[in-house]
């Protein structure tokens, strides 16, 4: 583990349309002590060719021989990460130039374990889509059960204090399951109110079958956390309610 190195984790699948913008936002960071670990999950477009064209020795590209999903890709990257700090960015999202500097300085100066920031929400062409998502401070292992307010995009944690937390094999809800595991090891997550990320709300993610996602969320509680049916339904209800609030539907 290298002192104060940030390991940036990115799963990639058919991202040729957006990943150069992601790269440019990482390259523009005012904090320069980073490595970017990209795991391509069997893209059939020109993603790999494009990534190989990026001229930066801090990029490490891994390619999978068969499609195994984002959780496996992130775990492969985590197992090859050398940094003290772990952060995540998907292959279509962006950071503001001071994201890494602000969050790393916050973790070090305040001796914290995990911090995340607010972020902007835009459409596929980077036009305003919704009001900024505002980070909620001091999320603990009880609050995280009601929904997942910690975004992958603007979160960063200190591996030297927490260790590496892998993503469980939970269908489409692996990020929430991972944060649940992580928050069992620390007191709470801290928030920075500044919007330092840009989340691209793509049409394919917005059109997902909401009932199917709700069932998968229910399974997080029932199968992954081994809750009984009543508790699983209770938390799934509040997960859905908080989701409506998050996207301005309630």
JSON list of C-alpha atoms in Angstrom, two decimals:
[
{"chain": "A", "resi": 1, "resn": "UNK", "atom": "CA", "xyz": [0.00, 0.00, 0.00]},
{"chain": "A", "resi": 2, "resn": "UNK", "atom": "CA", "xyz": [1.51, 3.30, -1.13]},
{"chain": "A", "resi": 3, "resn": "UNK", "atom": "CA", "xyz": [1.32, 6.32, 1.15]},
{"chain": "A", "resi": 4, "resn": "UNK", "atom": "CA", "xyz": [-1.49, 8.72, 0.18]},
{"chain": "A", "resi": 5, "resn": "UNK", "atom": "CA", "xyz": [-1.91, 7.12, -3.25]},
{"chain": "A", "resi": 6, "resn": "UNK", "atom": "CA", "xyz": [-5.54, 7.10, -4.42]},
{"chain": "A", "resi": 7, "resn": "UNK", "atom": "CA", "xyz": [-6.74, 3.99, -6.24]},
{"chain": "A", "resi": 8, "resn": "UNK", "atom": "CA", "xyz": [-9.59, 4.89, -8.59]},
{"chain": "A", "resi": 9, "resn": "UNK", "atom": "CA", "xyz": [-11.82, 1.91, -9.47]},
{"chain": "A", "resi": 10, "resn": "UNK", "atom": "CA", "xyz": [-13.80, 1.78, -12.72]},
{"chain": "A", "resi": 11, "resn": "UNK", "atom": "CA", "xyz": [-15.75, -1.10, -14.29]},
{"chain": "A", "resi": 12, "resn": "UNK", "atom": "CA", "xyz": [-16.17, -0.63, -18.02]},
{"chain": "A", "resi": 13, "resn": "UNK", "atom": "CA", "xyz": [-18.65, -2.13, -20.45]},
{"chain": "A", "resi": 14, "resn": "UNK", "atom": "CA", "xyz": [-19.32, -0.62, -23.89]},
{"chain": "A", "resi": 15, "resn": "UNK", "atom": "CA", "xyz": [-18.33, 2.86, -22.74]},
{"chain": "A", "resi": 16, "resn": "UNK", "atom": "CA", "xyz": [-16.57, 4.28, -25.80]},
{"chain": "A", "resi": 17, "resn": "UNK", "atom": "CA", "xyz": [-19.08, 7.14, -26.02]},
{"chain": "A", "resi": 18, "resn": "UNK", "atom": "CA", "xyz": [-18.30, 8.56, -22.58]},
{"chain": "A", "resi": 19, "resn": "UNK", "atom": "CA", "xyz": [-15.07, 7.21, -21.11]},
{"chain": "A", "resi": 20, "resn": "UNK", "atom": "CA", "xyz": [-12.79, 9.82, -22.65]},
{"chain": "A", "resi": 21, "resn": "UNK", "atom": "CA", "xyz": [-14.73, 12.52, -20.78]},
{"chain": "A", "resi": 22, "resn": "UNK", "atom": "CA", "xyz": [-14.31, 10.48, -17.60]},
{"chain": "A", "resi": 23, "resn": "UNK", "atom": "CA", "xyz": [-10.58, 10.23, -18.27]},
{"chain": "A", "resi": 24, "resn": "UNK", "atom": "CA", "xyz": [-10.23, 13.96, -18.86]},
{"chain": "A", "resi": 25, "resn": "UNK", "atom": "CA", "xyz": [-12.01, 14.72, -15.58]},
{"chain": "A", "resi": 26, "resn": "UNK", "atom": "CA", "xyz": [-9.59, 12.42, -13.74]},
{"chain": "A", "resi": 27, "resn": "UNK", "atom": "CA", "xyz": [-6.56, 13.81, -15.54]},
{"chain": "A", "resi": 28, "resn": "UNK", "atom": "CA", "xyz": [-7.67, 17.34, -14.58]},
{"chain": "A", "resi": 29, "resn": "UNK", "atom": "CA", "xyz": [-7.59, 16.56, -10.85]},
{"chain": "A", "resi": 30, "resn": "UNK", "atom": "CA", "xyz": [-5.51, 18.96, -8.78]},
{"chain": "A", "resi": 31, "resn": "UNK", "atom": "CA", "xyz": [-4.46, 15.97, -6.66]},
{"chain": "A", "resi": 32, "resn": "UNK", "atom": "CA", "xyz": [-2.15, 13.98, -8.90]},
{"chain": "A", "resi": 33, "resn": "UNK", "atom": "CA", "xyz": [-1.04, 11.02, -6.76]},
{"chain": "A", "resi": 34, "resn": "UNK", "atom": "CA", "xyz": [-3.48, 8.47, -8.17]},
{"chain": "A", "resi": 35, "resn": "UNK", "atom": "CA", "xyz": [-3.75, 5.26, -10.13]},
{"chain": "A", "resi": 36, "resn": "UNK", "atom": "CA", "xyz": [-6.76, 4.49, -12.29]},
{"chain": "A", "resi": 37, "resn": "UNK", "atom": "CA", "xyz": [-7.65, 0.81, -12.40]},
{"chain": "A", "resi": 38, "resn": "UNK", "atom": "CA", "xyz": [-10.09, 0.00, -15.19]},
{"chain": "A", "resi": 39, "resn": "UNK", "atom": "CA", "xyz": [-11.58, -3.46, -15.62]},
{"chain": "A", "resi": 40, "resn": "UNK", "atom": "CA", "xyz": [-13.23, -4.02, -18.97]},
{"chain": "A", "resi": 41, "resn": "UNK", "atom": "CA", "xyz": [-16.05, -6.54, -18.74]},
{"chain": "A", "resi": 42, "resn": "UNK", "atom": "CA", "xyz": [-15.95, -7.89, -22.31]},
{"chain": "A", "resi": 43, "resn": "UNK", "atom": "CA", "xyz": [-16.95, -4.73, -24.17]},
{"chain": "A", "resi": 44, "resn": "UNK", "atom": "CA", "xyz": [-17.92, -5.30, -27.80]},
{"chain": "A", "resi": 45, "resn": "UNK", "atom": "CA", "xyz": [-17.36, -1.68, -28.83]},
{"chain": "A", "resi": 46, "resn": "UNK", "atom": "CA", "xyz": [-14.04, 0.20, -29.01]},
{"chain": "A", "resi": 47, "resn": "UNK", "atom": "CA", "xyz": [-13.73, 0.87, -25.27]},
{"chain": "A", "resi": 48, "resn": "UNK", "atom": "CA", "xyz": [-10.50, -1.09, -24.81]},
{"chain": "A", "resi": 49, "resn": "UNK", "atom": "CA", "xyz": [-8.89, 0.41, -27.90]},
{"chain": "A", "resi": 50, "resn": "UNK", "atom": "CA", "xyz": [-9.81, 3.88, -26.70]},
{"chain": "A", "resi": 51, "resn": "UNK", "atom": "CA", "xyz": [-8.50, 3.31, -23.16]},
{"chain": "A", "resi": 52, "resn": "UNK", "atom": "CA", "xyz": [-5.21, 2.03, -24.55]},
{"chain": "A", "resi": 53, "resn": "UNK", "atom": "CA", "xyz": [-4.87, 5.30, -26.47]},
{"chain": "A", "resi": 54, "resn": "UNK", "atom": "CA", "xyz": [-4.93, 7.39, -23.26]},
{"chain": "A", "resi": 55, "resn": "UNK", "atom": "CA", "xyz": [-1.36, 8.52, -22.65]},
{"chain": "A", "resi": 56, "resn": "UNK", "atom": "CA", "xyz": [-0.98, 8.27, -18.91]},
{"chain": "A", "resi": 57, "resn": "UNK", "atom": "CA", "xyz": [1.21, 5.77, -17.07]},
{"chain": "A", "resi": 58, "resn": "UNK", "atom": "CA", "xyz": [-1.09, 5.89, -14.03]},
{"chain": "A", "resi": 59, "resn": "UNK", "atom": "CA", "xyz": [-3.77, 3.93, -15.93]},
{"chain": "A", "resi": 60, "resn": "UNK", "atom": "CA", "xyz": [-3.92, 0.16, -15.38]},
{"chain": "A", "resi": 61, "resn": "UNK", "atom": "CA", "xyz": [-6.25, -1.76, -17.67]},
{"chain": "A", "resi": 62, "resn": "UNK", "atom": "CA", "xyz": [-7.48, -5.29, -16.99]},
{"chain": "A", "resi": 63, "resn": "UNK", "atom": "CA", "xyz": [-9.72, -7.20, -19.38]},
{"chain": "A", "resi": 64, "resn": "UNK", "atom": "CA", "xyz": [-12.00, -10.07, -18.42]},
{"chain": "A", "resi": 65, "resn": "UNK", "atom": "CA", "xyz": [-12.36, -13.13, -20.62]},
{"chain": "A", "resi": 66, "resn": "UNK", "atom": "CA", "xyz": [-16.11, -13.33, -20.01]},
{"chain": "A", "resi": 67, "resn": "UNK", "atom": "CA", "xyz": [-18.78, -10.90, -18.85]},
{"chain": "A", "resi": 68, "resn": "UNK", "atom": "CA", "xyz": [-19.16, -11.16, -15.07]},
{"chain": "A", "resi": 69, "resn": "UNK", "atom": "CA", "xyz": [-20.77, -7.86, -14.08]},
{"chain": "A", "resi": 70, "resn": "UNK", "atom": "CA", "xyz": [-19.73, -4.68, -12.31]},
{"chain": "A", "resi": 71, "resn": "UNK", "atom": "CA", "xyz": [-19.29, -6.24, -8.85]},
{"chain": "A", "resi": 72, "resn": "UNK", "atom": "CA", "xyz": [-16.74, -8.79, -10.08]},
{"chain": "A", "resi": 73, "resn": "UNK", "atom": "CA", "xyz": [-14.97, -6.09, -12.11]},
{"chain": "A", "resi": 74, "resn": "UNK", "atom": "CA", "xyz": [-14.70, -3.81, -9.08]},
{"chain": "A", "resi": 75, "resn": "UNK", "atom": "CA", "xyz": [-13.43, -6.66, -6.91]},
{"chain": "A", "resi": 76, "resn": "UNK", "atom": "CA", "xyz": [-10.74, -7.49, -9.45]},
{"chain": "A", "resi": 77, "resn": "UNK", "atom": "CA", "xyz": [-9.67, -3.85, -9.41]},
{"chain": "A", "resi": 78, "resn": "UNK", "atom": "CA", "xyz": [-9.71, -3.75, -5.60]},
{"chain": "A", "resi": 79, "resn": "UNK", "atom": "CA", "xyz": [-7.47, -6.80, -5.45]},
{"chain": "A", "resi": 80, "resn": "UNK", "atom": "CA", "xyz": [-4.94, -5.01, -7.66]},
{"chain": "A", "resi": 81, "resn": "UNK", "atom": "CA", "xyz": [-5.15, -1.62, -5.94]},
{"chain": "A", "resi": 82, "resn": "UNK", "atom": "CA", "xyz": [-2.03, -0.24, -4.28]},
{"chain": "A", "resi": 83, "resn": "UNK", "atom": "CA", "xyz": [-3.42, 2.96, -2.81]},
{"chain": "A", "resi": 84, "resn": "UNK", "atom": "CA", "xyz": [-4.16, 4.00, 0.73]},
{"chain": "A", "resi": 85, "resn": "UNK", "atom": "CA", "xyz": [-7.39, 5.60, -0.44]},
{"chain": "A", "resi": 86, "resn": "UNK", "atom": "CA", "xyz": [-10.10, 3.82, -2.46]},
{"chain": "A", "resi": 87, "resn": "UNK", "atom": "CA", "xyz": [-12.60, 5.67, -4.63]},
{"chain": "A", "resi": 88, "resn": "UNK", "atom": "CA", "xyz": [-14.93, 4.77, -7.48]},
{"chain": "A", "resi": 89, "resn": "UNK", "atom": "CA", "xyz": [-16.09, 6.35, -10.70]},
{"chain": "A", "resi": 90, "resn": "UNK", "atom": "CA", "xyz": [-18.19, 4.73, -13.41]},
{"chain": "A", "resi": 91, "resn": "UNK", "atom": "CA", "xyz": [-17.12, 4.99, -17.03]},
{"chain": "A", "resi": 92, "resn": "UNK", "atom": "CA", "xyz": [-19.71, 7.64, -17.90]},
{"chain": "A", "resi": 93, "resn": "UNK", "atom": "CA", "xyz": [-19.45, 9.97, -14.90]},
{"chain": "A", "resi": 94, "resn": "UNK", "atom": "CA", "xyz": [-17.21, 12.94, -14.08]},
{"chain": "A", "resi": 95, "resn": "UNK", "atom": "CA", "xyz": [-15.47, 14.67, -11.20]},
{"chain": "A", "resi": 96, "resn": "UNK", "atom": "CA", "xyz": [-14.85, 18.35, -10.68]},
{"chain": "A", "resi": 97, "resn": "UNK", "atom": "CA", "xyz": [-11.09, 19.11, -10.66]},
{"chain": "A", "resi": 98, "resn": "UNK", "atom": "CA", "xyz": [-10.83, 19.50, -6.87]},
{"chain": "A", "resi": 99, "resn": "UNK", "atom": "CA", "xyz": [-12.70, 16.31, -5.92]},
{"chain": "A", "resi": 100, "resn": "UNK", "atom": "CA", "xyz": [-9.67, 14.22, -4.94]},
{"chain": "A", "resi": 101, "resn": "UNK", "atom": "CA", "xyz": [-7.79, 17.06, -3.28]},
{"chain": "A", "resi": 102, "resn": "UNK", "atom": "CA", "xyz": [-10.81, 18.08, -1.20]},
{"chain": "A", "resi": 103, "resn": "UNK", "atom": "CA", "xyz": [-11.77, 14.59, -0.06]},
{"chain": "A", "resi": 104, "resn": "UNK", "atom": "CA", "xyz": [-8.24, 13.30, 0.64]},
{"chain": "A", "resi": 105, "resn": "UNK", "atom": "CA", "xyz": [-7.40, 16.42, 2.65]},
{"chain": "A", "resi": 106, "resn": "UNK", "atom": "CA", "xyz": [-10.66, 16.01, 4.58]},
{"chain": "A", "resi": 107, "resn": "UNK", "atom": "CA", "xyz": [-9.90, 12.39, 5.49]},
{"chain": "A", "resi": 108, "resn": "UNK", "atom": "CA", "xyz": [-6.36, 13.17, 6.57]},
{"chain": "A", "resi": 109, "resn": "UNK", "atom": "CA", "xyz": [-6.95, 16.44, 8.44]},
{"chain": "A", "resi": 110, "resn": "UNK", "atom": "CA", "xyz": [-10.04, 15.14, 10.27]},
{"chain": "A", "resi": 111, "resn": "UNK", "atom": "CA", "xyz": [-8.78, 11.57, 10.81]},
{"chain": "A", "resi": 112, "resn": "UNK", "atom": "CA", "xyz": [-11.95, 10.18, 9.23]},
{"chain": "A", "resi": 113, "resn": "UNK", "atom": "CA", "xyz": [-12.60, 6.80, 7.60]},
{"chain": "A", "resi": 114, "resn": "UNK", "atom": "CA", "xyz": [-15.08, 7.53, 4.80]},
{"chain": "A", "resi": 115, "resn": "UNK", "atom": "CA", "xyz": [-16.34, 10.72, 3.20]},
{"chain": "A", "resi": 116, "resn": "UNK", "atom": "CA", "xyz": [-18.54, 11.55, 0.24]},
{"chain": "A", "resi": 117, "resn": "UNK", "atom": "CA", "xyz": [-19.79, 14.72, -1.39]},
{"chain": "A", "resi": 118, "resn": "UNK", "atom": "CA", "xyz": [-22.88, 16.10, -3.04]},
{"chain": "A", "resi": 119, "resn": "UNK", "atom": "CA", "xyz": [-23.06, 15.79, -6.82]},
{"chain": "A", "resi": 120, "resn": "UNK", "atom": "CA", "xyz": [-24.71, 17.26, -9.88]},
{"chain": "A", "resi": 121, "resn": "UNK", "atom": "CA", "xyz": [-27.31, 15.30, -11.87]},
{"chain": "A", "resi": 122, "resn": "UNK", "atom": "CA", "xyz": [-27.28, 15.72, -15.64]},
{"chain": "A", "resi": 123, "resn": "UNK", "atom": "CA", "xyz": [-28.66, 13.98, -18.72]},
{"chain": "A", "resi": 124, "resn": "UNK", "atom": "CA", "xyz": [-26.60, 12.06, -21.27]},
{"chain": "A", "resi": 125, "resn": "UNK", "atom": "CA", "xyz": [-25.47, 15.32, -22.91]},
{"chain": "A", "resi": 126, "resn": "UNK", "atom": "CA", "xyz": [-24.45, 16.91, -19.58]},
{"chain": "A", "resi": 127, "resn": "UNK", "atom": "CA", "xyz": [-27.49, 19.17, -19.44]},
{"chain": "A", "resi": 128, "resn": "UNK", "atom": "CA", "xyz": [-29.16, 19.82, -16.07]},
{"chain": "A", "resi": 129, "resn": "UNK", "atom": "CA", "xyz": [-31.57, 16.99, -15.26]},
{"chain": "A", "resi": 130, "resn": "UNK", "atom": "CA", "xyz": [-32.40, 17.28, -11.56]},
{"chain": "A", "resi": 131, "resn": "UNK", "atom": "CA", "xyz": [-31.32, 19.43, -8.64]},
{"chain": "A", "resi": 132, "resn": "UNK", "atom": "CA", "xyz": [-28.03, 18.42, -7.04]},
{"chain": "A", "resi": 133, "resn": "UNK", "atom": "CA", "xyz": [-28.04, 15.41, -4.76]},
{"chain": "A", "resi": 134, "resn": "UNK", "atom": "CA", "xyz": [-27.10, 16.81, -1.35]},
{"chain": "A", "resi": 135, "resn": "UNK", "atom": "CA", "xyz": [-24.91, 14.61, 0.85]},
{"chain": "A", "resi": 136, "resn": "UNK", "atom": "CA", "xyz": [-26.31, 13.69, 4.28]},
{"chain": "A", "resi": 137, "resn": "UNK", "atom": "CA", "xyz": [-23.79, 13.71, 7.10]},
{"chain": "A", "resi": 138, "resn": "UNK", "atom": "CA", "xyz": [-23.09, 10.92, 9.60]},
{"chain": "A", "resi": 139, "resn": "UNK", "atom": "CA", "xyz": [-24.73, 7.95, 7.89]},
{"chain": "A", "resi": 140, "resn": "UNK", "atom": "CA", "xyz": [-24.32, 5.00, 10.27]},
{"chain": "A", "resi": 141, "resn": "UNK", "atom": "CA", "xyz": [-24.98, 1.27, 10.08]},
{"chain": "A", "resi": 142, "resn": "UNK", "atom": "CA", "xyz": [-28.61, 1.75, 11.09]},
{"chain": "A", "resi": 143, "resn": "UNK", "atom": "CA", "xyz": [-29.41, 4.59, 8.68]},
{"chain": "A", "resi": 144, "resn": "UNK", "atom": "CA", "xyz": [-27.87, 2.75, 5.71]},
{"chain": "A", "resi": 145, "resn": "UNK", "atom": "CA", "xyz": [-30.58, 0.08, 5.99]},
{"chain": "A", "resi": 146, "resn": "UNK", "atom": "CA", "xyz": [-33.32, 2.50, 4.94]},
{"chain": "A", "resi": 147, "resn": "UNK", "atom": "CA", "xyz": [-31.75, 3.32, 1.58]},
{"chain": "A", "resi": 148, "resn": "UNK", "atom": "CA", "xyz": [-28.30, 3.98, 0.15]},
{"chain": "A", "resi": 149, "resn": "UNK", "atom": "CA", "xyz": [-27.47, 7.70, 0.33]},
{"chain": "A", "resi": 150, "resn": "UNK", "atom": "CA", "xyz": [-23.74, 7.08, -0.17]},
{"chain": "A", "resi": 151, "resn": "UNK", "atom": "CA", "xyz": [-22.95, 7.41, -3.89]},
{"chain": "A", "resi": 152, "resn": "UNK", "atom": "CA", "xyz": [-20.20, 5.39, -5.52]},
{"chain": "A", "resi": 153, "resn": "UNK", "atom": "CA", "xyz": [-19.29, 8.45, -7.58]},
{"chain": "A", "resi": 154, "resn": "UNK", "atom": "CA", "xyz": [-18.21, 10.79, -4.77]},
{"chain": "A", "resi": 155, "resn": "UNK", "atom": "CA", "xyz": [-17.18, 8.41, -1.98]},
{"chain": "A", "resi": 156, "resn": "UNK", "atom": "CA", "xyz": [-13.63, 7.73, -0.84]},
{"chain": "A", "resi": 157, "resn": "UNK", "atom": "CA", "xyz": [-12.37, 5.71, 2.11]},
{"chain": "A", "resi": 158, "resn": "UNK", "atom": "CA", "xyz": [-9.10, 5.14, 3.94]},
{"chain": "A", "resi": 159, "resn": "UNK", "atom": "CA", "xyz": [-8.01, 1.58, 3.28]},
{"chain": "A", "resi": 160, "resn": "UNK", "atom": "CA", "xyz": [-5.30, 1.77, 5.93]},
{"chain": "A", "resi": 161, "resn": "UNK", "atom": "CA", "xyz": [-8.03, 2.13, 8.57]},
{"chain": "A", "resi": 162, "resn": "UNK", "atom": "CA", "xyz": [-10.82, -0.01, 7.09]},
{"chain": "A", "resi": 163, "resn": "UNK", "atom": "CA", "xyz": [-9.17, -2.55, 4.83]},
{"chain": "A", "resi": 164, "resn": "UNK", "atom": "CA", "xyz": [-10.60, -3.46, 1.44]},
{"chain": "A", "resi": 165, "resn": "UNK", "atom": "CA", "xyz": [-14.32, -4.22, 1.42]},
{"chain": "A", "resi": 166, "resn": "UNK", "atom": "CA", "xyz": [-15.27, -6.35, -1.57]},
{"chain": "A", "resi": 167, "resn": "UNK", "atom": "CA", "xyz": [-18.63, -6.20, -3.30]},
{"chain": "A", "resi": 168, "resn": "UNK", "atom": "CA", "xyz": [-20.93, -9.10, -2.38]},
{"chain": "A", "resi": 169, "resn": "UNK", "atom": "CA", "xyz": [-22.65, -11.20, -5.01]},
{"chain": "A", "resi": 170, "resn": "UNK", "atom": "CA", "xyz": [-25.97, -9.35, -4.78]},
{"chain": "A", "resi": 171, "resn": "UNK", "atom": "CA", "xyz": [-27.86, -8.86, -8.04]},
{"chain": "A", "resi": 172, "resn": "UNK", "atom": "CA", "xyz": [-27.87, -5.15, -9.04]},
{"chain": "A", "resi": 173, "resn": "UNK", "atom": "CA", "xyz": [-27.74, -4.00, -5.39]},
{"chain": "A", "resi": 174, "resn": "UNK", "atom": "CA", "xyz": [-24.10, -4.79, -4.72]},
{"chain": "A", "resi": 175, "resn": "UNK", "atom": "CA", "xyz": [-23.20, -1.17, -3.96]},
{"chain": "A", "resi": 176, "resn": "UNK", "atom": "CA", "xyz": [-25.77, -0.94, -1.15]},
{"chain": "A", "resi": 177, "resn": "UNK", "atom": "CA", "xyz": [-24.67, -4.31, 0.24]},
{"chain": "A", "resi": 178, "resn": "UNK", "atom": "CA", "xyz": [-21.03, -3.21, 0.20]},
{"chain": "A", "resi": 179, "resn": "UNK", "atom": "CA", "xyz": [-21.77, 0.00, 2.13]},
{"chain": "A", "resi": 180, "resn": "UNK", "atom": "CA", "xyz": [-23.71, -2.01, 4.70]},
{"chain": "A", "resi": 181, "resn": "UNK", "atom": "CA", "xyz": [-20.66, -4.19, 5.26]},
{"chain": "A", "resi": 182, "resn": "UNK", "atom": "CA", "xyz": [-18.33, -1.20, 5.42]},
{"chain": "A", "resi": 183, "resn": "UNK", "atom": "CA", "xyz": [-20.47, 0.69, 7.92]},
{"chain": "A", "resi": 184, "resn": "UNK", "atom": "CA", "xyz": [-20.32, -2.28, 10.26]},
{"chain": "A", "resi": 185, "resn": "UNK", "atom": "CA", "xyz": [-16.61, -1.47, 10.63]},
{"chain": "A", "resi": 186, "resn": "UNK", "atom": "CA", "xyz": [-16.76, 2.28, 11.24]},
{"chain": "A", "resi": 187, "resn": "UNK", "atom": "CA", "xyz": [-18.86, 4.69, 13.28]},
{"chain": "A", "resi": 188, "resn": "UNK", "atom": "CA", "xyz": [-20.31, 6.65, 10.36]},
{"chain": "A", "resi": 189, "resn": "UNK", "atom": "CA", "xyz": [-19.68, 8.21, 6.96]},
{"chain": "A", "resi": 190, "resn": "UNK", "atom": "CA", "xyz": [-19.00, 11.93, 6.75]},
{"chain": "A", "resi": 191, "resn": "UNK", "atom": "CA", "xyz": [-20.37, 14.32, 4.15]},
{"chain": "A", "resi": 192, "resn": "UNK", "atom": "CA", "xyz": [-19.05, 17.34, 2.26]},
{"chain": "A", "resi": 193, "resn": "UNK", "atom": "CA", "xyz": [-21.89, 19.52, 0.99]},
{"chain": "A", "resi": 194, "resn": "UNK", "atom": "CA", "xyz": [-20.07, 20.83, -2.10]},
{"chain": "A", "resi": 195, "resn": "UNK", "atom": "CA", "xyz": [-21.11, 19.16, -5.37]},
{"chain": "A", "resi": 196, "resn": "UNK", "atom": "CA", "xyz": [-17.85, 17.67, -6.65]},
{"chain": "A", "resi": 197, "resn": "UNK", "atom": "CA", "xyz": [-19.14, 14.97, -9.00]},
{"chain": "A", "resi": 198, "resn": "UNK", "atom": "CA", "xyz": [-21.31, 14.86, -12.11]},
{"chain": "A", "resi": 199, "resn": "UNK", "atom": "CA", "xyz": [-23.69, 11.90, -12.38]},
{"chain": "A", "resi": 200, "resn": "UNK", "atom": "CA", "xyz": [-24.96, 11.15, -15.86]},
{"chain": "A", "resi": 201, "resn": "UNK", "atom": "CA", "xyz": [-28.59, 9.95, -15.75]},
{"chain": "A", "resi": 202, "resn": "UNK", "atom": "CA", "xyz": [-28.77, 7.77, -18.83]},
{"chain": "A", "resi": 203, "resn": "UNK", "atom": "CA", "xyz": [-32.09, 6.69, -20.33]},
{"chain": "A", "resi": 204, "resn": "UNK", "atom": "CA", "xyz": [-31.40, 2.98, -19.89]},
{"chain": "A", "resi": 205, "resn": "UNK", "atom": "CA", "xyz": [-30.92, 3.38, -16.13]},
{"chain": "A", "resi": 206, "resn": "UNK", "atom": "CA", "xyz": [-34.01, 5.56, -15.77]},
{"chain": "A", "resi": 207, "resn": "UNK", "atom": "CA", "xyz": [-36.21, 3.03, -17.56]},
{"chain": "A", "resi": 208, "resn": "UNK", "atom": "CA", "xyz": [-35.32, 0.04, -15.39]},
{"chain": "A", "resi": 209, "resn": "UNK", "atom": "CA", "xyz": [-38.23, -2.06, -14.18]},
{"chain": "A", "resi": 210, "resn": "UNK", "atom": "CA", "xyz": [-38.96, -0.54, -10.77]},
{"chain": "A", "resi": 211, "resn": "UNK", "atom": "CA", "xyz": [-40.75, -3.65, -9.48]},
{"chain": "A", "resi": 212, "resn": "UNK", "atom": "CA", "xyz": [-37.79, -5.84, -10.43]},
{"chain": "A", "resi": 213, "resn": "UNK", "atom": "CA", "xyz": [-35.39, -3.50, -8.62]},
{"chain": "A", "resi": 214, "resn": "UNK", "atom": "CA", "xyz": [-37.66, -3.47, -5.55]},
{"chain": "A", "resi": 215, "resn": "UNK", "atom": "CA", "xyz": [-37.64, -7.28, -5.47]},
{"chain": "A", "resi": 216, "resn": "UNK", "atom": "CA", "xyz": [-33.85, -7.32, -5.68]},
{"chain": "A", "resi": 217, "resn": "UNK", "atom": "CA", "xyz": [-33.70, -4.77, -2.85]},
{"chain": "A", "resi": 218, "resn": "UNK", "atom": "CA", "xyz": [-36.04, -6.95, -0.77]},
{"chain": "A", "resi": 219, "resn": "UNK", "atom": "CA", "xyz": [-33.64, -9.82, -1.37]},
{"chain": "A", "resi": 220, "resn": "UNK", "atom": "CA", "xyz": [-30.80, -7.75, 0.08]},
{"chain": "A", "resi": 221, "resn": "UNK", "atom": "CA", "xyz": [-32.66, -7.67, 3.38]},
{"chain": "A", "resi": 222, "resn": "UNK", "atom": "CA", "xyz": [-34.08, -11.19, 3.30]},
{"chain": "A", "resi": 223, "resn": "UNK", "atom": "CA", "xyz": [-31.29, -13.24, 1.70]},
{"chain": "A", "resi": 224, "resn": "UNK", "atom": "CA", "xyz": [-28.12, -11.20, 2.22]},
{"chain": "A", "resi": 225, "resn": "UNK", "atom": "CA", "xyz": [-28.88, -9.79, 5.69]},
{"chain": "A", "resi": 226, "resn": "UNK", "atom": "CA", "xyz": [-31.03, -12.78, 6.74]},
{"chain": "A", "resi": 227, "resn": "UNK", "atom": "CA", "xyz": [-33.92, -10.66, 8.01]},
{"chain": "A", "resi": 228, "resn": "UNK", "atom": "CA", "xyz": [-37.38, -12.11, 8.39]},
{"chain": "A", "resi": 229, "resn": "UNK", "atom": "CA", "xyz": [-40.13, -11.26, 5.90]},
{"chain": "A", "resi": 230, "resn": "UNK", "atom": "CA", "xyz": [-41.72, -8.50, 8.01]},
{"chain": "A", "resi": 231, "resn": "UNK", "atom": "CA", "xyz": [-38.44, -6.65, 8.57]},
{"chain": "A", "resi": 232, "resn": "UNK", "atom": "CA", "xyz": [-37.48, -7.12, 4.93]},
{"chain": "A", "resi": 233, "resn": "UNK", "atom": "CA", "xyz": [-40.78, -5.62, 3.77]},
{"chain": "A", "resi": 234, "resn": "UNK", "atom": "CA", "xyz": [-40.43, -2.79, 6.31]},
{"chain": "A", "resi": 235, "resn": "UNK", "atom": "CA", "xyz": [-37.02, -1.72, 5.04]},
{"chain": "A", "resi": 236, "resn": "UNK", "atom": "CA", "xyz": [-37.99, -2.22, 1.39]},
{"chain": "A", "resi": 237, "resn": "UNK", "atom": "CA", "xyz": [-40.94, 0.14, 1.92]},
{"chain": "A", "resi": 238, "resn": "UNK", "atom": "CA", "xyz": [-38.70, 2.88, 3.28]},
{"chain": "A", "resi": 239, "resn": "UNK", "atom": "CA", "xyz": [-36.10, 2.20, 0.57]},
{"chain": "A", "resi": 240, "resn": "UNK", "atom": "CA", "xyz": [-38.81, 2.87, -2.05]},
{"chain": "A", "resi": 241, "resn": "UNK", "atom": "CA", "xyz": [-40.10, 5.94, -0.22]},
{"chain": "A", "resi": 242, "resn": "UNK", "atom": "CA", "xyz": [-36.61, 7.42, 0.03]},
{"chain": "A", "resi": 243, "resn": "UNK", "atom": "CA", "xyz": [-36.04, 6.65, -3.65]},
{"chain": "A", "resi": 244, "resn": "UNK", "atom": "CA", "xyz": [-39.12, 8.67, -4.58]},
{"chain": "A", "resi": 245, "resn": "UNK", "atom": "CA", "xyz": [-37.85, 11.57, -2.49]},
{"chain": "A", "resi": 246, "resn": "UNK", "atom": "CA", "xyz": [-34.40, 11.33, -4.06]},
{"chain": "A", "resi": 247, "resn": "UNK", "atom": "CA", "xyz": [-35.79, 11.75, -7.57]},
{"chain": "A", "resi": 248, "resn": "UNK", "atom": "CA", "xyz": [-38.41, 14.37, -6.68]},
{"chain": "A", "resi": 249, "resn": "UNK", "atom": "CA", "xyz": [-41.40, 12.05, -7.01]},
{"chain": "A", "resi": 250, "resn": "UNK", "atom": "CA", "xyz": [-42.66, 12.61, -3.49]}
]
